[in-house]
Amino acid sequence: MTRNIDRNEELFARAKQLIPGGVNSPVRAFRAVGGTPRFVTRAQGAHFWDANGTRYIDYIGSWGPMILGHGHPVVVEAVQKAARDGFSFGAPTERELELAEEIIRHVPSLEMVRLVSSGTEAGMSAIRLARGATGRSKIIKFEGCYHGHADALLVKAGSGLATFGNPTSAGVPAEVVQHTLVLEYNNLQQLEEAFALHGRDLACVIIEPIAGNMNFVRAGVDFMRRTRELCTQHGALLVFDEVMTGFRVALGGAQAVYAKAIPAFRPDLTVLGKVIGGGMPLAAFGGPRAIMEQLAPLGPVYQAGTLSGNPVATACGLATLQQIARSGFFDELAAKTATLVDGLKAAARAAGVPFSADCEGGMFGFFLLPELPGNYGQVMKSDGQRFNRLFHGLLDRGVYIAPALYEAGFVSSAHADADIAETISAAQAVFRSLA
């Protein structure tokens, strides 16, 4: 009897001979969950199809950018028109200004932005700008927050509060991260002590306000309020990494969510990506004019990029932002996401499986824990083996979630009620098998 050929397996075997690990970004390799990655051939709306022709309901959405779903006709038309006019010029275009205006219009903390090509580039540049603007070297980041793969940010917690972090990647010398202090997320005592010890030397605090690389963990309102107060008191800049949350959890990003609870709340610098590119490589960082004018060619902080403000990417991003700015868009998106999360919680509860979940806008996360965690150490207690079984159980039923325990998920406006219902039905069956 002839075995059916699995094209995903064929392609992965071929890829491993050509590309390290067979993938161009590590989490795609399925190493955490086991099995063979799905090689995507096409996508439309809330679905994609793999090399075997199997359809999946997509809850990664290219890790966040596809807030309108795949192949939105207005966005496709904008990209096609831009491509016909030229792929790249290495010179200014009017569309760069239009995109910048659209971003600034919806995020009150921004007076100027600089467009770049990736979240890593934006995060790295924001930190350089913070150091240049303050004349200081030290920075605070939080364990479990990911800000791209720049050397100074690939760092884990040190052995004590007064010590700085240690590299988490080969190829990063210890001296590169000697100015990076790593604290526990949501730990007010550590934050107070860190500023007491290092406040006069701190250039900035960089934080994911809702951490998406711990799956989905919110910074508490009191924690965020005190972070803002301490930065202001000590002259450090508060940098919001909204690569995941920007235009995803709300039109004004996570900072708009916190501003509802903290009067006049604003970060000093904001890092954006994903949604603002609509699926094309594009990111940005921005803040008040006085800080942003420290950048070259006006100021001494250098940053440049050949493809920055790429005309095709800006067309894609601008069309996306114009669509999501329509009245009621985020109310509808949040309702879809909440329906999914509530259904997953009910399915787990009925099966007696420890489970907790949270969501904001079109971003969600869940844990195989009875209560939501507040920091990386608590996240690490989630049941990894049971998650792997959950992942493959859903995958076998046509539902694609992140192939890693510590990654958030994303719902798009293209997800129909039928997609949500199909997902919950699949989850009910899988949770019963996990009990």
Coordinates of C-alpha atoms in Angstrom, one line a residue:
M1 CA 0.0 0.0 0.0
T2 CA 1.5 3.3 -1.0
R3 CA 1.8 5.9 1.7
N4 CA 0.4 9.3 1.0
I5 CA 3.2 11.8 0.5
D6 CA 3.3 14.5 3.1
R7 CA 4.5 17.7 1.4
N8 CA 5.2 19.4 4.7
E9 CA 7.6 16.7 5.6
E10 CA 9.3 16.8 2.2
L11 CA 9.7 20.6 2.3
F12 CA 11.0 20.5 5.9
A13 CA 13.6 17.9 5.1
R14 CA 14.7 20.0 2.1
A15 CA 14.7 23.2 4.2
K16 CA 16.9 21.7 6.9
Q17 CA 19.6 21.2 4.3
L18 CA 19.5 24.9 3.2
I19 CA 18.4 27.0 6.2
P20 CA 19.5 26.5 9.9
G21 CA 16.9 24.5 11.6
G22 CA 14.8 24.6 8.4
V23 CA 13.3 27.9 9.3
N24 CA 14.0 31.6 9.1
S25 CA 12.7 32.4 12.7
P26 CA 13.2 29.8 15.4
V27 CA 9.6 29.4 16.8
R28 CA 8.4 28.2 13.4
A29 CA 10.4 25.0 13.7
F30 CA 8.0 23.3 16.1
R31 CA 10.9 22.3 18.3
A32 CA 9.0 23.2 21.5
V33 CA 5.9 21.1 20.5
G34 CA 7.4 18.5 18.3
G35 CA 6.2 17.4 14.8
T36 CA 6.6 19.0 11.4
P37 CA 6.0 22.7 10.7
R38 CA 3.2 23.5 8.3
F39 CA 4.4 25.1 5.1
V40 CA 1.8 27.7 4.0
T41 CA 0.9 28.0 0.4
R42 CA -1.8 30.6 0.5
A43 CA -4.1 32.4 3.0
Q44 CA -7.5 34.2 2.8
G45 CA -9.5 35.9 5.5
A46 CA -9.1 33.9 8.8
H47 CA -7.7 30.8 7.1
F48 CA -4.5 29.5 5.5
W49 CA -3.7 26.3 3.6
D50 CA -0.6 24.2 4.0
A51 CA 1.4 22.3 1.3
N52 CA -1.0 19.3 1.6
G53 CA -4.0 21.5 0.9
T54 CA -5.2 21.3 4.5
R55 CA -7.1 24.4 5.7
Y56 CA -6.5 25.9 9.2
I57 CA -8.2 28.6 11.2
D58 CA -5.3 31.0 11.8
Y59 CA -4.8 32.5 15.3
I60 CA -1.2 33.7 14.8
G61 CA -2.0 36.1 11.9
S62 CA 1.7 36.4 11.0
W63 CA 2.3 37.0 14.7
G64 CA -0.1 39.9 14.9
P65 CA -0.1 42.1 11.8
M66 CA -3.1 40.5 10.0
I67 CA -5.7 42.3 12.0
L68 CA -8.0 42.5 8.9
G69 CA -7.3 38.9 8.1
H70 CA -5.4 37.8 5.0
G71 CA -6.0 39.3 1.6
H72 CA -8.3 42.2 2.5
P73 CA -9.4 43.6 -0.8
V74 CA -8.7 47.3 0.0
V75 CA -5.2 46.5 1.3
V76 CA -4.4 44.2 -1.7
E77 CA -5.5 46.9 -4.1
A78 CA -3.3 49.5 -2.3
V79 CA -0.3 47.2 -2.4
Q80 CA -0.8 46.4 -6.1
K81 CA -1.0 50.0 -7.1
A82 CA 2.1 50.9 -5.1
A83 CA 4.1 48.0 -6.6
R84 CA 3.2 49.1 -10.1
D85 CA 4.6 52.6 -9.2
G86 CA 7.9 51.1 -7.9
F87 CA 9.3 48.8 -5.3
S88 CA 11.9 51.1 -3.6
F89 CA 13.4 54.5 -4.3
G90 CA 15.8 55.3 -1.4
A91 CA 14.2 58.8 -1.4
P92 CA 11.2 60.4 0.4
T93 CA 7.7 59.7 -0.7
E94 CA 4.4 61.4 0.2
R95 CA 3.0 58.2 1.5
E96 CA 5.6 58.1 4.3
L97 CA 4.1 61.4 5.5
E98 CA 0.5 60.1 5.2
L99 CA 1.4 57.0 7.3
A100 CA 3.2 59.1 9.9
E101 CA 0.2 61.4 10.1
E102 CA -2.1 58.4 10.6
I103 CA 0.0 56.9 13.4
I104 CA 0.4 60.2 15.2
R105 CA -3.3 61.0 14.9
H106 CA -4.2 58.0 16.9
V107 CA -1.4 57.9 19.5
P108 CA -1.4 61.1 21.6
S109 CA 2.1 60.5 23.0
L110 CA 3.6 60.8 19.5
E111 CA 4.6 64.1 17.9
M112 CA 7.1 62.7 15.5
V113 CA 7.9 59.2 14.3
R114 CA 10.8 57.5 12.4
L115 CA 9.9 54.6 10.1
V116 CA 12.1 51.6 10.0
S117 CA 11.8 48.0 8.7
S118 CA 11.5 45.7 11.8
G119 CA 10.5 45.7 15.5
T120 CA 14.1 44.8 16.4
E121 CA 15.4 47.8 14.5
A122 CA 12.8 50.1 16.1
G123 CA 13.5 48.9 19.7
M124 CA 17.3 49.1 19.2
S125 CA 17.0 52.6 17.9
A126 CA 14.7 53.8 20.6
I127 CA 17.1 52.7 23.3
R128 CA 20.0 54.4 21.4
L129 CA 17.9 57.5 21.3
A130 CA 17.0 57.3 25.0
R131 CA 20.7 57.0 25.8
G132 CA 21.6 59.9 23.5
A133 CA 18.8 62.2 24.8
T134 CA 19.7 61.6 28.5
G135 CA 23.4 61.1 28.3
R136 CA 23.1 58.0 30.4
S137 CA 24.0 54.3 29.7
K138 CA 22.0 52.0 32.0
I139 CA 18.6 50.6 31.1
I140 CA 16.0 48.5 32.8
K141 CA 14.1 45.7 31.1
F142 CA 11.9 43.0 32.5
E143 CA 12.3 39.2 32.6
G144 CA 10.0 37.6 30.0
C145 CA 9.7 40.8 27.8
Y146 CA 11.1 40.5 24.4
H147 CA 12.2 43.6 22.5
G148 CA 13.9 42.1 19.5
H149 CA 17.3 40.4 19.0
A150 CA 19.6 43.4 19.5
D151 CA 22.6 42.4 21.6
A152 CA 21.9 44.6 24.6
L153 CA 18.4 43.1 25.0
L154 CA 19.2 39.4 24.7
V155 CA 19.7 39.2 28.4
K156 CA 18.4 37.2 31.4
A157 CA 18.2 38.3 35.0
G158 CA 21.4 38.6 37.0
S159 CA 22.1 36.9 40.3
G160 CA 20.9 39.8 42.4
L161 CA 19.3 43.2 42.2
A162 CA 22.5 45.2 42.3
T163 CA 23.9 43.1 39.4
F164 CA 23.2 43.4 35.8
G165 CA 22.1 40.7 33.4
N166 CA 23.8 37.9 31.6
P167 CA 23.7 37.2 27.9
T168 CA 21.1 34.7 26.8
S169 CA 22.7 34.1 23.3
A170 CA 26.1 33.0 22.2
G171 CA 27.9 35.8 20.4
V172 CA 26.8 38.5 22.9
P173 CA 29.8 39.5 25.0
A174 CA 29.1 40.1 28.7
E175 CA 30.3 43.6 28.5
V176 CA 27.6 44.4 25.9
V177 CA 24.8 43.7 28.5
Q178 CA 26.7 45.2 31.5
H179 CA 24.4 48.2 31.5
T180 CA 21.2 46.2 31.2
L181 CA 19.4 45.6 34.5
V182 CA 16.7 42.9 34.4
L183 CA 13.9 43.0 36.9
E184 CA 10.9 40.8 37.6
Y185 CA 7.8 42.0 35.8
N186 CA 5.1 43.5 38.1
N187 CA 7.5 43.5 41.1
L188 CA 7.1 47.0 42.7
Q189 CA 9.7 46.4 45.4
Q190 CA 12.4 45.5 42.8
L191 CA 11.5 48.5 40.8
E192 CA 11.8 50.9 43.7
E193 CA 15.1 49.4 44.8
A194 CA 16.5 49.6 41.3
F195 CA 15.8 53.3 41.0
A196 CA 17.2 53.9 44.5
L197 CA 20.4 52.2 43.4
H198 CA 20.8 53.3 39.8
G199 CA 18.3 56.1 39.2
R200 CA 20.8 58.8 38.3
D201 CA 22.4 56.5 35.7
L202 CA 19.3 55.1 34.0
A203 CA 18.5 56.2 30.5
C204 CA 15.3 54.4 30.2
V205 CA 12.9 51.6 31.3
I206 CA 11.7 49.6 28.3
I207 CA 8.6 47.4 28.9
E208 CA 5.9 45.5 27.0
P209 CA 2.8 46.9 28.7
I210 CA 1.1 43.6 27.8
A211 CA 3.8 41.0 27.4
G212 CA 3.1 38.8 24.4
N213 CA 6.2 36.7 24.7
M214 CA 5.1 35.3 28.0
N215 CA 1.9 34.4 26.2
F216 CA -0.3 37.3 27.6
V217 CA 0.7 39.0 30.9
R218 CA -0.5 42.5 31.8
A219 CA 1.5 45.0 33.7
G220 CA -0.6 45.9 36.7
V221 CA -2.0 49.5 36.8
D222 CA -0.3 50.3 40.1
F223 CA 3.0 48.9 38.7
M224 CA 2.6 51.0 35.5
R225 CA 1.7 54.1 37.5
R226 CA 4.7 53.8 39.7
T227 CA 7.0 53.1 36.7
R228 CA 5.9 56.3 35.1
E229 CA 6.4 58.3 38.4
L230 CA 9.9 56.9 39.0
C231 CA 11.0 57.6 35.4
T232 CA 9.8 61.2 35.7
Q233 CA 11.3 61.6 39.2
H234 CA 14.7 60.4 38.1
G235 CA 14.9 61.8 34.6
A236 CA 14.7 58.4 32.8
L237 CA 12.6 57.8 29.7
L238 CA 9.7 55.3 29.8
V239 CA 9.8 53.3 26.5
F240 CA 6.7 51.4 25.6
D241 CA 7.3 48.4 23.3
E242 CA 4.0 48.2 21.5
V243 CA 5.2 46.1 18.6
M244 CA 2.5 43.6 19.5
T245 CA 0.0 45.7 21.3
G246 CA 0.1 48.8 19.1
F247 CA -3.1 49.2 17.1
R248 CA -3.9 45.6 18.2
V249 CA -5.4 45.9 21.7
A250 CA -6.9 49.4 21.0
L251 CA -6.7 52.1 18.3
G252 CA -4.4 54.0 20.6
G253 CA -2.4 51.0 21.7
A254 CA -1.9 49.7 25.2
Q255 CA -1.0 53.1 26.4
A256 CA -4.6 54.2 25.6
V257 CA -5.8 51.3 27.8
Y258 CA -3.7 52.4 30.7
A259 CA -4.7 56.1 30.2
K260 CA -8.2 55.1 31.2
A261 CA -7.0 54.1 34.6
I262 CA -4.1 56.5 35.0
P263 CA -4.9 60.2 34.3
A264 CA -2.7 61.9 31.7
F265 CA -0.6 58.7 31.3
R266 CA 1.9 58.8 28.5
P267 CA 5.2 57.0 27.8
D268 CA 8.1 59.0 26.5
L269 CA 9.0 56.8 23.5
T270 CA 6.9 54.2 21.8
V271 CA 8.0 51.3 19.6
L272 CA 5.6 50.1 17.0
G273 CA 5.5 47.3 14.4
K274 CA 3.3 44.5 13.0
V275 CA -0.1 46.1 12.5
I276 CA 1.3 49.4 11.1
G277 CA 2.8 47.4 8.3
G278 CA -0.3 45.3 7.6
G279 CA 1.8 42.3 6.9
M280 CA 4.7 44.0 5.2
P281 CA 8.1 44.6 6.9
L282 CA 7.6 48.0 8.6
A283 CA 8.0 49.4 12.1
A284 CA 8.5 52.7 13.8
F285 CA 9.5 54.5 16.9
G286 CA 8.4 57.9 18.1
G287 CA 7.7 60.4 20.8
P288 CA 7.8 64.1 21.6
R289 CA 9.4 66.5 19.1
A290 CA 12.2 67.5 21.6
I291 CA 13.4 63.9 21.9
M292 CA 12.9 62.8 18.3
E293 CA 14.9 65.8 17.0
Q294 CA 17.9 64.3 18.7
L295 CA 18.0 61.9 15.7
A296 CA 20.2 62.5 12.7
P297 CA 20.2 64.6 10.5
L298 CA 19.0 67.1 13.2
G299 CA 20.8 65.7 16.2
P300 CA 23.7 63.5 17.2
V301 CA 22.0 60.1 17.5
Y302 CA 22.5 58.2 14.3
Q303 CA 20.0 55.9 12.7
A304 CA 19.5 55.0 9.0
G305 CA 17.9 52.4 6.8
T306 CA 18.0 51.8 3.0
L307 CA 14.4 50.4 3.0
S308 CA 13.0 52.6 5.7
G309 CA 9.6 54.0 4.6
N310 CA 9.5 51.5 1.7
P311 CA 6.7 52.6 -0.7
V312 CA 5.0 49.2 -0.9
A313 CA 5.1 48.6 2.8
T314 CA 3.8 52.1 3.6
A315 CA 0.9 51.5 1.2
C316 CA 0.0 48.3 3.0
G317 CA 0.3 49.8 6.4
L318 CA -1.7 53.0 5.5
A319 CA -4.5 51.0 4.0
T320 CA -4.7 48.8 7.1
L321 CA -4.7 51.7 9.6
Q322 CA -7.4 53.4 7.6
Q323 CA -9.6 50.3 7.8
I324 CA -9.2 49.7 11.5
A325 CA -9.9 53.4 12.3
R326 CA -13.5 53.1 11.3
S327 CA -16.1 53.5 14.1
G328 CA -16.8 50.3 16.1
F329 CA -14.0 48.3 14.6
F330 CA -12.3 47.6 18.0
D331 CA -15.6 47.0 19.8
E332 CA -16.4 44.3 17.2
L333 CA -12.9 42.8 17.3
A334 CA -12.8 42.7 21.1
A335 CA -16.2 41.0 21.2
K336 CA -15.0 38.2 18.9
T337 CA -11.9 37.7 21.0
A338 CA -13.8 37.6 24.2
T339 CA -16.2 35.0 22.7
L340 CA -13.3 32.8 21.8
V341 CA -11.6 33.2 25.2
D342 CA -14.8 32.6 27.2
G343 CA -15.5 29.5 25.1
L344 CA -12.0 28.1 25.7
K345 CA -12.4 28.7 29.5
A346 CA -15.8 27.0 29.5
A347 CA -14.4 24.0 27.5
A348 CA -11.5 23.6 30.0
R349 CA -13.7 24.0 33.0
A350 CA -16.1 21.3 31.7
A351 CA -13.3 18.9 31.3
G352 CA -11.7 19.7 34.6
V353 CA -8.4 21.0 33.1
P354 CA -6.6 23.8 35.0
F355 CA -6.9 26.8 32.6
S356 CA -6.8 30.6 32.7
A357 CA -7.0 33.1 29.9
D358 CA -7.1 36.9 29.2
C359 CA -7.6 39.1 26.2
E360 CA -7.6 42.8 25.1
G361 CA -8.8 43.9 21.7
G362 CA -7.7 41.3 19.2
M363 CA -4.9 39.8 21.3
F364 CA -5.4 36.9 23.7
G365 CA -3.4 34.3 25.7
F366 CA -4.0 31.3 27.9
F367 CA -2.2 29.2 30.5
L368 CA -2.7 25.7 31.8
L369 CA -2.8 27.2 35.2
P370 CA -5.7 27.8 37.6
E371 CA -4.9 31.5 37.8
L372 CA -3.4 34.1 35.5
P373 CA 0.3 34.6 36.1
G374 CA 1.9 38.0 36.7
N375 CA 5.5 37.4 35.9
Y376 CA 7.8 35.1 34.0
G377 CA 8.5 32.8 36.9
Q378 CA 4.8 32.1 37.3
V379 CA 4.3 31.6 33.6
M380 CA 7.0 28.9 33.6
K381 CA 4.8 26.8 35.9
S382 CA 2.3 26.3 33.1
D383 CA 2.0 22.6 32.0
G384 CA 4.3 22.3 28.9
Q385 CA 3.6 18.7 28.1
R386 CA -0.2 19.2 28.3
F387 CA 0.1 22.2 26.1
N388 CA 1.9 20.2 23.5
R389 CA -1.0 17.7 23.4
L390 CA -3.4 20.6 23.3
F391 CA -1.5 22.2 20.4
H392 CA -1.4 19.0 18.3
G393 CA -5.0 18.2 19.1
L394 CA -6.2 21.5 17.8
L395 CA -3.8 21.3 14.8
D396 CA -5.3 17.9 13.9
R397 CA -8.7 19.5 14.0
G398 CA -7.8 22.4 11.7
V399 CA -7.0 25.1 14.3
Y400 CA -3.6 26.7 14.2
I401 CA -2.4 28.4 17.4
A402 CA 1.2 29.5 18.2
P403 CA 3.5 26.4 18.3
A404 CA 5.0 27.5 21.7
L405 CA 3.6 27.8 25.2
Y406 CA 4.8 31.3 25.7
E407 CA 3.3 33.1 22.7
A408 CA 0.1 35.2 22.5
G409 CA -2.6 34.6 20.0
F410 CA -4.4 37.0 17.6
V411 CA -8.0 37.3 16.3
S412 CA -8.8 39.2 13.1
S413 CA -11.9 41.0 11.9
A414 CA -12.1 38.2 9.3
H415 CA -12.8 35.6 11.9
A416 CA -16.5 34.7 11.5
D417 CA -18.8 33.4 14.2
A418 CA -18.5 30.0 12.5
D419 CA -14.7 30.1 12.9
I420 CA -15.0 30.8 16.6
A421 CA -17.6 28.1 17.1
E422 CA -15.5 25.6 15.2
T423 CA -12.5 26.4 17.3
I424 CA -14.4 26.1 20.6
S425 CA -15.9 22.7 19.4
A426 CA -12.4 21.5 18.6
A427 CA -11.1 22.7 22.0
Q428 CA -13.9 20.9 23.8
A429 CA -12.9 17.6 22.2
V430 CA -9.2 18.2 23.0
F431 CA -9.7 19.2 26.6
R432 CA -11.7 16.1 27.2
S433 CA -8.7 14.1 26.1
L434 CA -6.4 16.0 28.4
A435 CA -8.5 15.5 31.6

